[in-house]
Short mmCIF file of C-alpha atoms in Angstrom, two decimals:
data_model
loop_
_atom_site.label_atom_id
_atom_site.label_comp_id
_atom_site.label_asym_id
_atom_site.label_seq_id
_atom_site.Cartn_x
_atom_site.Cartn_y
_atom_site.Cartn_z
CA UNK A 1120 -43.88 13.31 -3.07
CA UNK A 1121 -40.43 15.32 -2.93
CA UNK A 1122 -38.19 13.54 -0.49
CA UNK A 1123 -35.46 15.66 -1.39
CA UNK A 1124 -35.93 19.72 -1.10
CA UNK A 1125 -33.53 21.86 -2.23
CA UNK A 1126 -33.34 26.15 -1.34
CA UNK A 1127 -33.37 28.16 -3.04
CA UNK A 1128 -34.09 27.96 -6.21
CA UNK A 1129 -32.32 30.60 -7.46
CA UNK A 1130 -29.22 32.72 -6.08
CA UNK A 1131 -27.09 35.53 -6.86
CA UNK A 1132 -23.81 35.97 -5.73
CA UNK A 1133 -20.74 38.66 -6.25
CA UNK A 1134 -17.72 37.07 -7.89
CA UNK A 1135 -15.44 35.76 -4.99
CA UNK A 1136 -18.35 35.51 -2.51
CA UNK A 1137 -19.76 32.01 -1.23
CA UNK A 1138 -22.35 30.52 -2.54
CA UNK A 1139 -24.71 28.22 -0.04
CA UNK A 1140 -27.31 25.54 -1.53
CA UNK A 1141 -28.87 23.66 1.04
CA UNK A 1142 -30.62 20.61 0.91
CA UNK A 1143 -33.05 18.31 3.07
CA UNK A 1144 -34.12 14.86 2.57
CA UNK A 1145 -36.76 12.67 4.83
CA UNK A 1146 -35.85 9.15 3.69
CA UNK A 1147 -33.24 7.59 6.42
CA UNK A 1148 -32.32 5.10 4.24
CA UNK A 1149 -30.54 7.56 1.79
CA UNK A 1150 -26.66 7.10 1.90
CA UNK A 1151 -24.82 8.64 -0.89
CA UNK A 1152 -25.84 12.47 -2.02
CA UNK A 1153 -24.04 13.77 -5.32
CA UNK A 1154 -24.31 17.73 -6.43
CA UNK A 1155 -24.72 17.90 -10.16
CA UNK A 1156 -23.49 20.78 -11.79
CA UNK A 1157 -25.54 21.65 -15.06
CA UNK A 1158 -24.76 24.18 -18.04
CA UNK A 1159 -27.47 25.49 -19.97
CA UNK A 1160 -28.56 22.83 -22.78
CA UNK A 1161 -25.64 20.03 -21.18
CA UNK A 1162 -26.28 17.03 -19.67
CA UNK A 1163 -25.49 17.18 -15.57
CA UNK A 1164 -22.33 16.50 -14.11
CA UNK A 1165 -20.86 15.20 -10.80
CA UNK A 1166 -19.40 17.85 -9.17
CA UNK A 1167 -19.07 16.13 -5.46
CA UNK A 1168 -20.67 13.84 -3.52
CA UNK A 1169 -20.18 12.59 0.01
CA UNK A 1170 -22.03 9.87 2.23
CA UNK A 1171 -22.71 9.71 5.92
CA UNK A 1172 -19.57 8.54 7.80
CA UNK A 1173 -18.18 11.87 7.47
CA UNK A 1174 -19.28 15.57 8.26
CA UNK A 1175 -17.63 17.57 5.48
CA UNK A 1176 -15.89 16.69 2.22
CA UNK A 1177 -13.78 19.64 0.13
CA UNK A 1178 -12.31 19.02 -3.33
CA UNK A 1179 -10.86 22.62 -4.30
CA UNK A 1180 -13.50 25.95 -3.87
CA UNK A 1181 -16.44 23.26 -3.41
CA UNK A 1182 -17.43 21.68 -0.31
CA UNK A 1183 -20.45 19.39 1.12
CA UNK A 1184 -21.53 19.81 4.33
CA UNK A 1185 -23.58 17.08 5.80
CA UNK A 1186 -25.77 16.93 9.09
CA UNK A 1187 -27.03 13.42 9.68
CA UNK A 1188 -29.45 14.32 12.99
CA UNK A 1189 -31.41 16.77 10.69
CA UNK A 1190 -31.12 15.45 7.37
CA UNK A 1191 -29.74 17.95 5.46
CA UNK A 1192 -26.73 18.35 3.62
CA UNK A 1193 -25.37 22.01 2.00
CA UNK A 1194 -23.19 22.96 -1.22
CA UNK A 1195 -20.57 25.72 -0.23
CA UNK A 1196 -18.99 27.41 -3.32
CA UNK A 1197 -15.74 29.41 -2.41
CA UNK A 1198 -14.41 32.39 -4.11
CA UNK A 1199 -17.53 32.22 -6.57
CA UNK A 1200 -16.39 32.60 -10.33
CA UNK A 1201 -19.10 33.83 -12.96
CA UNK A 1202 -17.57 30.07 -14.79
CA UNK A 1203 -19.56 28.92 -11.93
CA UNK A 1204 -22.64 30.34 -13.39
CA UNK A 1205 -24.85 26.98 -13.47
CA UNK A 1206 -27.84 25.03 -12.08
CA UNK A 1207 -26.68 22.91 -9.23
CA UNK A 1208 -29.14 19.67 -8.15
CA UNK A 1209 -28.30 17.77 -5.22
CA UNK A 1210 -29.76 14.43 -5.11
CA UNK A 1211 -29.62 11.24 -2.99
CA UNK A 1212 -30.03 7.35 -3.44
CA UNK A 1213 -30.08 4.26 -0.86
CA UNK A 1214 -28.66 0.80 -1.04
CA UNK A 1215 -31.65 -0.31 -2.81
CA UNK A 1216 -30.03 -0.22 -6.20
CA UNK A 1217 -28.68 3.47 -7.74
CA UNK A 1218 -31.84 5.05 -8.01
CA UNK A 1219 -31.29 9.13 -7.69
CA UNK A 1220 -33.81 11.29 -5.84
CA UNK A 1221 -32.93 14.72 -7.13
CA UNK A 1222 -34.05 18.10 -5.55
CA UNK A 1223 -35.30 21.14 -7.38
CA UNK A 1224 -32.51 22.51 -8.46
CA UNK A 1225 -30.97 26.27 -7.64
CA UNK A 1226 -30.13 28.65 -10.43
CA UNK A 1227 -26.67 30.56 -9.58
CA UNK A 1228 -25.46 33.79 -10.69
CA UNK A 1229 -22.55 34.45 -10.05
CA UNK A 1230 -21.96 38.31 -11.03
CA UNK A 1231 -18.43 39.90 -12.20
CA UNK B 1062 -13.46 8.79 -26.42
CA UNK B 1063 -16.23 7.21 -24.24
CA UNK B 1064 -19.03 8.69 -23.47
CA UNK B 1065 -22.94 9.22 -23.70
CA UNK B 1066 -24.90 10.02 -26.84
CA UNK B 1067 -27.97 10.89 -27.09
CA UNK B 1068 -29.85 12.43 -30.66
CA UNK B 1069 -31.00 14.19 -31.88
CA UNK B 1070 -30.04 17.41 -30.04
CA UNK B 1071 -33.66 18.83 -31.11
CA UNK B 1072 -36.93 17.15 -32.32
CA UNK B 1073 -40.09 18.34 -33.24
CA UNK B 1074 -43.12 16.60 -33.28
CA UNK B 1075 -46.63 17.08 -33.93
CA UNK B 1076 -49.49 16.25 -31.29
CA UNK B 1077 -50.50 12.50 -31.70
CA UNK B 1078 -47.46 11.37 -32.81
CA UNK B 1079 -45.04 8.89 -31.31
CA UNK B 1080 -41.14 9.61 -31.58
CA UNK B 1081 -38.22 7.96 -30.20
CA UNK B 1082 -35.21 9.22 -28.57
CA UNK B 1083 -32.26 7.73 -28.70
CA UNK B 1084 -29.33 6.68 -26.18
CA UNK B 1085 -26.30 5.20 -26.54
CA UNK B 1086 -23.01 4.54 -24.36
CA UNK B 1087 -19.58 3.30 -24.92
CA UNK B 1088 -18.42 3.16 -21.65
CA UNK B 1089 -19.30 -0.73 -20.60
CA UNK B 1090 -22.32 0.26 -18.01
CA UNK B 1091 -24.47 -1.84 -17.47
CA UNK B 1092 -27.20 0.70 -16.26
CA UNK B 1093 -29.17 2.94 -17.41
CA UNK B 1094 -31.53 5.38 -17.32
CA UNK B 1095 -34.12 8.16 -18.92
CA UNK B 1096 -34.91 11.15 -17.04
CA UNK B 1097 -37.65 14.02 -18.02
CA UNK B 1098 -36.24 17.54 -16.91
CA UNK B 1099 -39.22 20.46 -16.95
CA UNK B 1100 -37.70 24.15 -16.44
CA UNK B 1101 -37.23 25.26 -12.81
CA UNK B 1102 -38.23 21.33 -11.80
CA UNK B 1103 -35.32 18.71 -10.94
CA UNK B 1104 -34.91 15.66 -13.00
CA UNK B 1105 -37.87 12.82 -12.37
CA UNK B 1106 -37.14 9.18 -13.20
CA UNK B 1107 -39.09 7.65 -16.49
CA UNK B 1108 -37.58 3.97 -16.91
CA UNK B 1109 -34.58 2.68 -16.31
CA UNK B 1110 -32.47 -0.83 -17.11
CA UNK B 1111 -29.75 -2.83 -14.79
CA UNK B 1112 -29.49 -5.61 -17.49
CA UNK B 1113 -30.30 -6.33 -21.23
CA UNK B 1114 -33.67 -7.36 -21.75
CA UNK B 1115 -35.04 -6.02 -18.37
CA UNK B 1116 -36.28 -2.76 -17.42
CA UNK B 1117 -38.62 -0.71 -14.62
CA UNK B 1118 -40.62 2.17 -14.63
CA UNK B 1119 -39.56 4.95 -12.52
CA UNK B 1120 -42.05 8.03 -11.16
CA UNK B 1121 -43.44 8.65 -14.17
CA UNK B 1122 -42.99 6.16 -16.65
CA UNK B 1123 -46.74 6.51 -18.23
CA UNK B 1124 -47.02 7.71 -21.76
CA UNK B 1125 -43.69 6.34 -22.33
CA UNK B 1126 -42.17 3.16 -23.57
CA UNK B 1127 -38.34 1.71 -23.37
CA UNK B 1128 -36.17 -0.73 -24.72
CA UNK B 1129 -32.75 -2.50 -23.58
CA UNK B 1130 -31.67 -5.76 -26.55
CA UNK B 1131 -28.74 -4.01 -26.26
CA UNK B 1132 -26.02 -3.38 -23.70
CA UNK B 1133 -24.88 -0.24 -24.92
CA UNK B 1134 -28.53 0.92 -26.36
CA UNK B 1135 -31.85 2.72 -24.42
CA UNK B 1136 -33.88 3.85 -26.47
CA UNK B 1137 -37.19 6.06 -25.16
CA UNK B 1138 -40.40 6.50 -27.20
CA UNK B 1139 -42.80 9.29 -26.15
CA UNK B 1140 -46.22 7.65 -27.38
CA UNK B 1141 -48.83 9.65 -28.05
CA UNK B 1142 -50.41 8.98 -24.83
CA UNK B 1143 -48.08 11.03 -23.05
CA UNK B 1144 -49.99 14.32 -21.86
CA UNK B 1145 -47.62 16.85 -21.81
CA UNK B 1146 -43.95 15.82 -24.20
CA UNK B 1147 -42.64 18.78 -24.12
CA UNK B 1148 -39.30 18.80 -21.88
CA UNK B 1149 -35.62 17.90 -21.78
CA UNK B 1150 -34.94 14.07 -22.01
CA UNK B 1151 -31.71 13.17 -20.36
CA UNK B 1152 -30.37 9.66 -20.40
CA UNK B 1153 -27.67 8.47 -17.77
CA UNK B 1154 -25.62 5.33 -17.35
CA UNK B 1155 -23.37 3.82 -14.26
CA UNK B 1156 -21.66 0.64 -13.41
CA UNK B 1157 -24.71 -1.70 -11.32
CA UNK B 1158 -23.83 -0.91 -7.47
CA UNK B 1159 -22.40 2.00 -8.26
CA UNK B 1160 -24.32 5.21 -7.37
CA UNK B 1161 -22.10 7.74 -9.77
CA UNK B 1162 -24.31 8.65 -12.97
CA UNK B 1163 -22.82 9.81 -15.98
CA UNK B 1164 -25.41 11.83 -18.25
CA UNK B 1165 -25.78 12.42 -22.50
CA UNK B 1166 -26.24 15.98 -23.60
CA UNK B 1167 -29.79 15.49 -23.71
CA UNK B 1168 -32.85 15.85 -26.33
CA UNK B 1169 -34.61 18.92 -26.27
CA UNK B 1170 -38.31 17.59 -28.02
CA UNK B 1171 -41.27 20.07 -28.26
CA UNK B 1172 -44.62 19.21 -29.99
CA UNK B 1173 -46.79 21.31 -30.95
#
């Protein structure tokens, strides 16, 4: 049972294009969804994260995007850098003690 | 320098044995967790561990086994039971309430 889907699963972009990772979840009582950022063979790493009292958080080129009427939240990458050449995850937990729900995962490719 | 650890980097086993992974962290958490990550697949929950001496099973705890007589200490054994060990073990930590997970480097283990 995947409660949180995550598109598309892999993605090219041209350096200092945006990149767009979208995700969806189905469990209302989700309030807190992180993007990891993951290098090939490394551990993941918060990148962002935002929860549901606001619409949009930015912290430099990335920014979350969150729609709370149809579940879904987005990854925008700004001025895409071939550094940000990575697997992204978004994920999403609920009160009920830090358990992460993670998506799929996208594969970005971020060309020179 | 606090931190994650998780070794070894690499392990190989052969079918029918049972091997443990290990996981430690400096940084005072009391949480913590083991994921399994399978290429193109998100990470899925195994066990995790909000206080010493306690721990639950996540999605797919079976075929695995887990530890906490430590604070700082997690240790993961794949038993033999386990149908398919091959994959990416990650181990994560966080202060209890808090929903930010901090991740090791991970254990790459293939048996053959």
């Amino acid at each position: 049972q995947q409660q949180v889907k995550q598109s598309p699963q892999s993605l090219i972009v041209q350096k200092g294009g945006i990149s767009i990772i979208n995700c969806a979840y189905e469990n209302t009582a989700f309030d807190y969804f992180p993007w990891y950022q993951q290098f090939p063979g490394k551990g993941p790493a918060l990148l962002i994260a935002i929860r549901p009292d606001v619409s949009e958080k930015k912290e430099g080129r990335f920014t979350i995007s969150f729609n709370k009427s149809a579940k879904q939240f987005s990854l925008h990458i700004m001025d895409s850098q071939p550094g940000d050449s990575a697997t992204y995850f978004c994920a999403a937990s609920s009160d009920a003690g830090n358990m992460l729900t993670f998506g799929g995962g996208t594969r970005l490719m971020v060309k020179p | 320098d606090g931190g994650i650890t998780q070794s070894p980097k690499y392990l190989f086993r052969k079918e029918g044995q049972n091997v443990t992974l290990s996981c430690e962290q400096n940084l005072n958490h009391d949480a913590m967790y083991w994921y399994r990550q399978d290429p193109g697949q998100g990470l899925r929950l195994i066990y995790y561990s909000q206080i010493v001496n306690d721990f639950q099973k996540g999605d797919i705890a079976e075929g695995y086994s887990v530890s906490r007589e430590k604070k700082e200490s997690f240790p993961l054994t794949v038993t033999s039971a386990q149908k398919n060990p091959t994959a990416f073990y990650l181990c994560a930590s966080s202060i209890l309430g808090n929903d930010e997970q901090y991740f090791g480097p991970g254990t790459r283990l293939t048996v053959t």
